[in-house]
XYZ file of C-alpha atoms in Angstrom:
487
model
C -20.325 -47.033 81.885
C -22.903 -44.251 82.595
C -20.306 -42.383 84.227
C -17.753 -42.815 81.367
C -20.283 -41.816 78.988
C -21.465 -38.506 81.275
C -17.672 -37.515 81.361
C -17.304 -37.765 77.335
C -20.412 -36.074 76.859
C -18.941 -33.167 79.323
C -15.532 -33.161 77.729
C -17.385 -32.775 74.037
C -19.509 -30.129 75.249
C -16.523 -28.138 76.736
C -14.616 -28.496 73.358
C -17.480 -27.227 71.598
C -18.022 -24.413 73.917
C -14.336 -23.570 73.640
C -14.252 -23.457 70.022
C -17.479 -21.232 69.896
C -16.188 -18.707 72.591
C -12.791 -18.845 70.319
C -14.454 -18.280 67.316
C -16.297 -15.263 68.456
C -13.365 -14.010 70.214
C -11.386 -14.082 67.075
C -14.320 -12.237 65.287
C -14.505 -9.621 68.282
C -10.471 -9.441 67.949
C -10.477 -8.710 64.451
C -13.810 -6.472 64.483
C -11.847 -4.291 67.352
C -8.634 -4.220 65.395
C -10.182 -3.227 62.083
C -12.026 -0.687 64.017
C -9.135 0.720 65.487
C -7.219 0.640 62.090
C -10.001 2.996 60.902
C -9.917 5.192 63.841
C -6.320 6.091 62.980
C -6.455 9.898 62.776
C -3.887 12.650 62.390
C -2.199 14.260 64.928
C -0.824 17.675 64.671
C 3.031 18.182 65.810
C 3.315 18.664 69.760
C 5.577 21.777 68.784
C 4.097 25.023 66.882
C 6.626 25.789 64.330
C 6.604 28.734 62.159
C 7.788 28.603 58.627
C 8.180 31.758 57.029
C 10.768 31.270 53.928
C 11.973 27.887 52.547
C 14.282 26.454 49.698
C 11.746 23.766 49.183
C 8.428 23.660 47.847
C 5.604 24.627 50.451
C 2.472 22.419 49.911
C -0.227 24.395 51.470
C -3.547 22.126 52.399
C -6.744 23.436 53.756
C -9.445 20.788 54.977
C -11.857 23.501 55.589
C -11.683 22.041 59.477
C -12.092 18.442 58.540
C -8.694 17.599 59.384
C -9.616 15.118 62.372
C -11.743 13.166 59.704
C -8.941 12.257 57.766
C -8.250 8.443 58.169
C -6.820 5.571 56.402
C -10.559 4.581 55.172
C -11.866 7.755 55.340
C -11.030 10.489 52.117
C -11.503 14.433 52.866
C -11.874 16.778 50.231
C -9.517 19.573 50.629
C -7.737 22.572 48.515
C -4.293 22.341 47.924
C -1.833 24.701 46.808
C 1.651 24.176 45.864
C 4.506 27.082 45.938
C 7.503 26.728 43.944
C 9.903 29.419 42.514
C 12.271 27.226 41.102
C 15.522 25.522 41.770
C 17.855 27.774 44.097
C 15.128 30.102 44.864
C 13.448 31.077 48.272
C 9.286 30.109 48.662
C 7.171 32.089 51.168
C 4.442 30.648 53.171
C 3.022 34.179 53.379
C 1.191 34.488 50.144
C -0.166 37.680 50.958
C 3.171 39.874 51.531
C 4.894 37.532 48.828
C 2.531 37.870 45.765
C 3.423 36.865 42.269
C 5.049 33.650 43.293
C 4.886 30.665 40.908
C 2.148 28.114 41.537
C 2.872 24.856 40.696
C -0.399 23.743 41.506
C -3.612 24.888 42.666
C -6.919 23.127 43.144
C -8.850 20.140 44.980
C -7.575 16.808 46.467
C -8.819 13.986 48.291
C -6.557 13.082 50.950
C -6.388 10.214 53.259
C -3.433 8.480 55.607
C -1.397 6.111 53.463
C 0.768 2.951 54.283
C 0.900 -0.203 56.723
C 3.442 1.608 59.417
C 1.721 5.256 58.883
C -0.555 3.941 62.085
C 2.506 3.625 64.405
C 4.007 7.200 64.182
C 2.354 10.653 64.713
C 3.573 12.064 61.566
C 1.407 10.371 58.917
C 1.995 9.940 55.395
C -0.878 10.491 52.677
C -2.217 9.763 49.449
C -3.597 12.626 47.188
C -5.920 12.256 44.415
C -6.147 15.266 42.317
C -9.806 16.330 41.197
C -11.761 18.992 39.195
C -14.321 19.523 41.763
C -16.656 17.741 44.251
C -17.773 15.079 41.915
C -14.396 13.238 42.712
C -13.291 12.927 38.822
C -9.379 12.892 38.489
C -7.481 15.627 36.992
C -4.125 14.882 35.923
C -1.574 17.375 36.379
C 2.440 17.412 35.655
C 4.088 18.616 38.958
C 7.555 19.907 38.543
C 7.317 18.849 34.892
C 7.251 15.048 35.683
C 4.447 13.110 34.140
C 0.652 13.901 34.269
C -1.089 11.898 36.969
C -3.926 12.425 39.128
C -2.305 10.314 42.137
C 0.422 11.491 44.030
C 1.948 10.852 47.663
C 3.218 12.977 50.488
C 5.513 10.464 52.415
C 6.272 11.406 56.051
C 10.057 9.523 55.969
C 9.592 9.443 59.844
C 11.361 6.504 60.451
C 14.453 8.149 58.534
C 16.389 10.700 60.683
C 18.348 11.483 57.609
C 15.202 12.251 55.793
C 16.796 10.835 52.550
C 16.666 7.421 51.943
C 14.149 7.173 49.421
C 15.399 9.985 47.349
C 19.071 8.728 47.260
C 17.761 5.346 46.426
C 15.413 6.754 43.559
C 18.164 8.907 42.251
C 20.926 6.342 41.942
C 18.467 3.792 40.345
C 17.106 6.199 37.536
C 18.804 5.153 34.765
C 18.469 1.285 35.477
C 15.124 0.726 35.233
C 11.822 1.649 33.045
C 10.191 3.170 36.243
C 11.528 4.982 39.112
C 9.170 7.283 41.005
C 10.088 11.022 40.771
C 10.507 12.689 44.096
C 11.150 16.136 45.778
C 11.708 17.083 49.384
C 8.625 19.809 50.523
C 7.503 21.347 53.554
C 3.836 20.566 54.451
C 1.350 23.178 56.125
C -2.282 21.746 56.715
C -4.950 24.088 58.187
C -2.195 26.593 58.773
C -0.188 24.012 60.940
C 3.212 23.076 60.033
C 3.618 19.667 59.431
C 7.163 19.177 58.469
C 9.673 18.020 55.678
C 7.932 15.530 53.129
C 8.685 14.045 50.049
C 6.010 14.569 47.293
C 6.219 11.646 45.096
C 4.875 9.745 42.094
C 3.018 6.745 42.600
C 3.912 3.289 40.794
C 0.637 3.276 39.419
C -1.403 2.176 35.970
C -0.357 4.898 34.127
C 3.317 5.353 34.886
C 4.123 1.808 34.191
C 2.400 1.866 30.985
C -0.748 -0.304 31.818
C -3.716 0.699 29.677
C -7.288 0.883 31.242
C -9.073 -2.259 31.001
C -12.610 -3.178 31.520
C -14.241 -6.443 32.815
C -15.093 -7.709 29.255
C -11.216 -7.857 28.550
C -10.784 -11.128 29.909
C -6.807 -11.451 28.890
C -5.993 -7.955 30.339
C -4.469 -7.046 26.912
C -3.493 -3.419 28.628
C -1.333 -5.227 30.662
C -1.910 -5.410 35.057
C 0.234 -5.119 38.233
C 0.907 -7.855 40.754
C 1.994 -7.100 44.217
C 3.730 -9.246 47.198
C 2.350 -6.871 49.844
C 0.341 -7.667 52.966
C -3.025 -8.470 51.099
C -4.427 -11.406 49.286
C -6.238 -11.420 45.993
C -4.827 -14.763 45.200
C -2.306 -17.636 46.640
C 0.683 -18.896 44.419
C 1.362 -22.481 44.514
C 4.819 -22.148 45.774
C 5.317 -21.543 49.294
C 7.999 -19.259 51.095
C 11.500 -21.488 51.646
C 13.908 -21.438 54.061
C 17.430 -20.589 53.036
C 18.112 -24.315 52.336
C 15.256 -24.488 50.107
C 12.735 -26.022 52.354
C 9.382 -25.281 52.095
C 7.997 -23.203 55.073
C 4.112 -23.558 54.895
C 1.938 -25.823 53.094
C 0.199 -22.701 51.600
C 1.508 -20.698 48.508
C 2.333 -17.066 49.504
C -0.026 -14.341 49.106
C -0.201 -11.727 46.006
C -2.577 -9.028 45.263
C -3.801 -7.908 42.126
C -2.716 -4.094 42.009
C -4.564 -3.410 38.801
C -7.243 -4.203 37.521
C -8.269 -2.866 41.024
C -11.442 -5.015 40.884
C -10.582 -7.653 38.439
C -13.675 -9.912 37.124
C -13.367 -13.649 37.762
C -11.879 -13.973 34.267
C -9.403 -11.625 34.547
C -8.079 -12.946 37.674
C -8.049 -16.359 36.325
C -6.031 -15.349 33.712
C -3.493 -13.166 35.878
C -3.219 -15.961 38.218
C -2.498 -18.666 35.325
C 0.060 -16.309 33.550
C 1.558 -15.422 37.157
C 2.109 -19.471 37.562
C 3.739 -19.777 34.397
C 6.403 -17.222 35.411
C 6.711 -18.994 38.319
C 6.760 -22.568 37.192
C 9.577 -21.209 34.561
C 11.486 -19.580 37.369
C 11.464 -23.155 39.216
C 13.419 -24.606 36.333
C 16.348 -22.772 36.797
C 17.025 -22.599 33.442
C 17.656 -19.376 31.377
C 15.933 -20.621 28.413
C 12.974 -21.034 30.208
C 12.546 -17.888 32.548
C 13.630 -15.699 30.192
C 10.602 -16.273 28.039
C 8.369 -14.858 31.314
C 10.714 -12.332 32.986
C 13.006 -9.462 32.062
C 15.852 -10.895 33.271
C 17.673 -7.456 33.705
C 14.907 -5.976 35.201
C 14.978 -8.732 37.889
C 18.859 -8.685 38.431
C 18.572 -5.030 38.463
C 15.882 -5.182 41.225
C 17.805 -7.871 43.352
C 20.961 -5.979 42.949
C 19.367 -2.799 44.351
C 17.488 -4.143 47.441
C 20.796 -6.145 48.191
C 22.882 -2.569 47.870
C 20.423 -1.490 50.435
C 20.103 -4.465 52.569
C 16.443 -3.306 52.534
C 14.295 -5.780 55.025
C 11.246 -4.726 53.417
C 12.787 -5.449 49.874
C 12.056 -9.230 49.283
C 9.035 -9.200 51.372
C 6.676 -6.403 50.673
C 5.983 -3.473 48.280
C 7.122 -6.005 45.479
C 5.493 -4.757 42.076
C 5.559 -6.946 39.364
C 3.796 -5.888 36.026
C 3.267 -6.055 32.436
C 2.876 -3.094 30.423
C 0.431 -3.004 27.331
C 3.903 -3.708 25.394
C 5.361 -6.143 27.205
C 5.466 -9.727 27.067
C 7.477 -10.478 29.655
C 7.536 -9.394 33.530
C 9.224 -6.486 34.811
C 9.864 -5.064 38.502
C 9.289 -1.522 39.495
C 10.783 -0.053 42.595
C 9.322 1.530 45.700
C 9.762 1.908 49.559
C 13.422 2.243 51.008
C 12.662 4.316 54.060
C 14.053 1.282 56.550
C 17.186 0.584 54.542
C 20.882 1.478 54.683
C 21.437 0.035 58.193
C 18.641 1.945 59.763
C 16.621 -1.077 61.024
C 18.429 -2.433 64.468
C 16.736 -5.787 63.892
C 15.711 -7.972 60.810
C 19.317 -8.065 60.048
C 19.273 -4.676 59.022
C 22.596 -3.159 60.691
C 24.893 -5.539 59.059
C 26.801 -4.628 55.600
C 28.386 -7.959 55.134
C 24.996 -10.419 54.529
C 22.790 -11.175 51.737
C 19.572 -10.071 52.320
C 18.226 -13.494 50.538
C 20.466 -15.393 52.810
C 18.864 -13.399 55.938
C 16.192 -15.650 57.964
C 14.594 -12.598 58.647
C 10.945 -12.892 57.359
C 12.045 -15.751 55.014
C 8.267 -17.090 55.514
C 7.101 -14.224 53.419
C 9.926 -14.069 50.500
C 9.368 -15.664 47.171
C 11.755 -18.368 46.291
C 12.633 -16.670 43.064
C 15.131 -14.521 43.698
C 17.254 -17.519 45.631
C 16.251 -19.651 42.547
C 17.480 -17.216 39.951
C 20.622 -16.672 42.049
C 21.572 -20.622 41.913
C 21.921 -20.113 37.819
C 25.035 -19.148 36.583
C 23.611 -17.140 33.537
C 21.495 -15.341 35.758
C 24.928 -14.651 38.103
C 26.516 -13.599 35.147
C 23.820 -11.135 34.407
C 23.754 -9.769 37.855
C 27.831 -9.400 37.794
C 27.641 -7.534 34.485
C 24.869 -5.293 35.786
C 26.762 -4.510 38.651
C 29.919 -3.763 37.165
C 27.647 -1.054 35.089
C 26.300 0.335 38.394
C 29.767 0.740 40.084
C 31.155 2.484 36.987
C 27.862 4.637 36.755
C 25.762 6.134 39.416
C 26.793 3.809 42.181
C 30.227 4.767 41.966
C 31.442 5.798 45.594
C 32.333 9.258 44.974
C 29.150 9.659 42.733
C 27.123 8.162 45.718
C 28.884 10.678 48.543
C 28.453 13.307 45.844
C 24.715 12.743 45.985
C 24.116 12.547 49.831
C 26.414 15.735 50.243
C 23.721 17.551 47.486
C 20.645 16.073 49.475
C 22.380 17.171 53.030
C 22.996 20.439 51.580
C 19.764 20.993 50.428
C 17.822 20.024 53.594
C 20.195 22.264 55.658
C 20.810 25.338 53.945
C 17.552 27.251 54.653
C 16.917 25.105 58.065
C 14.225 22.867 56.989
C 15.532 19.799 59.117
C 15.757 21.805 62.004
C 12.073 22.925 61.683
C 11.260 19.321 61.171
C 13.006 18.182 64.395
C 11.623 20.766 66.142
C 7.943 20.038 65.580
C 8.472 16.319 65.935
C 9.957 15.702 69.308
C 11.323 12.104 69.306
C 11.350 9.733 72.484
C 14.815 9.465 73.798
C 14.075 5.649 73.968
C 13.343 5.402 70.322
C 15.947 3.903 67.597
C 18.551 7.275 67.407
C 19.149 6.587 63.915
C 15.497 7.607 63.270
C 15.917 10.914 65.143
C 15.698 14.267 63.440
C 17.545 16.292 65.801
C 20.735 13.893 65.082
C 20.487 14.740 61.353
C 24.374 15.173 60.764
C 25.058 12.059 62.410
C 22.380 9.966 60.780
C 23.583 11.018 57.337
C 27.242 10.172 58.115
C 26.178 7.148 59.256
C 24.624 6.228 55.886
C 27.546 7.569 54.140
C 30.254 5.042 56.017
C 27.373 2.433 56.159
C 27.299 2.229 52.056
C 30.921 2.349 51.482
C 31.138 -0.539 53.762
C 28.296 -2.009 51.719
C 29.634 -1.721 48.291
C 33.114 -2.698 49.225
C 31.291 -6.422 50.662
C 29.177 -6.449 47.375
C 32.076 -5.878 45.324
C 33.928 -8.846 47.178
C 30.967 -11.002 46.600
C 29.858 -10.270 43.211
C 33.197 -9.216 41.524
C 35.681 -11.104 43.480
C 37.808 -8.025 44.600
C 39.661 -8.019 48.093
C 38.017 -6.195 50.759
C 38.489 -5.365 54.577
C 34.433 -6.398 54.957
C 35.069 -7.727 58.805
C 36.872 -4.662 59.557
C 34.604 -2.424 57.886
C 31.498 -4.340 59.354
C 32.850 -3.426 62.753
C 33.617 0.183 62.169
C 29.824 0.489 60.714
C 28.593 -1.306 63.957
C 30.354 0.793 66.141
C 29.171 4.048 64.549
C 25.603 2.775 65.417
C 26.736 1.675 68.698
C 28.434 5.106 69.433
C 24.881 7.331 68.076
C 22.467 4.336 69.903
C 24.024 4.894 73.241
C 25.314 8.515 73.225
C 24.094 10.239 76.143
């Protein structure tokens, strides 16, 4: 008996010690991971490239020797100058020899590394916060004639060998959404070192979405608010993710972030969470008469179609921005983040042109139930059909898409911007060839053929038009294989 008690005591002691070790082990791993994330810093291109002249705007940033202090967590105050002499004009990096150039912006900015995947690549993306001086007070500026703002992005597009996926998507989508980010290709020089081709972009920020500033005393967020489905968590939905058969995949609801207000009071958070819950409850009914009281159905349908058109692996999982402006009584969708769409992802069902994104098992444990639930309603499907017809008669007409691709290809090659970018950033031969900048023309042709296949498939699914989907998908897959295994 005593021996049994002794064994039991030892077992309990081992269990407790194991739990303690596991707890502190996890804390240590978390601390080290967080520390590593914070230590992600800028690496200059491995090849020095000289920029003399370009048709793209030139962004000159000077950190006064503090470039190595820029991280995801730490912003550095820098000087920034943007040279842009206008469309079809050349811009010169040597501002001493070429005086009188048009300066689109000249002033101070705080700069830090942005994006969750920027840690995976050497060519970083950046967030910019224009300021009047060293006091950190924001200064709004209307770059390239766009809406004034103090917050901008420099997107590296490093996973996109064509450098055009984001720009193409925003250009196509612009007529169909209240807000679509304006972007423009540029070439970046930081502390005298050429950094490559970037996109300078608007952010889907409060002011651009028509959300007014609020304070903690505004318990009902009367100026509007922004909710994001991303990787962080401010609150949880009461609805977990579901598999493609409609079965719950978790006992807990999905995570959501409050994008604005940035630091909501307890009362504001309670209001947002309650209001958001009412929206989800209405969608769960599957009845247009209910969910149309809470969402802008056309905005949701347009977002739904755009994510399917691009077969965007991130589209229903992260970078989802759901908002109400100060004049809206229903939720709308804002679009963002299309750098891994159009068949670039060799995993996550990304290559295929003949699948529906909402039917993919990829990341289904992070996908809100809304999209599949809405698609079960005949009224919503009818709205999607009408909207797709508008898409296909307008910007999404095949000939229009091809012209836009041709225009972007010309923009990036006419004065060798893509060649400079490819020379600066040598990409490993083991990496996905569809992302290699030195195979630019092949990457562009792949997008062109992939989209032709994709609209053919969606026309068949949404409009019932006969197609050659199987043949087309095989052809697109073969193009990918040729590029992938080409010696």
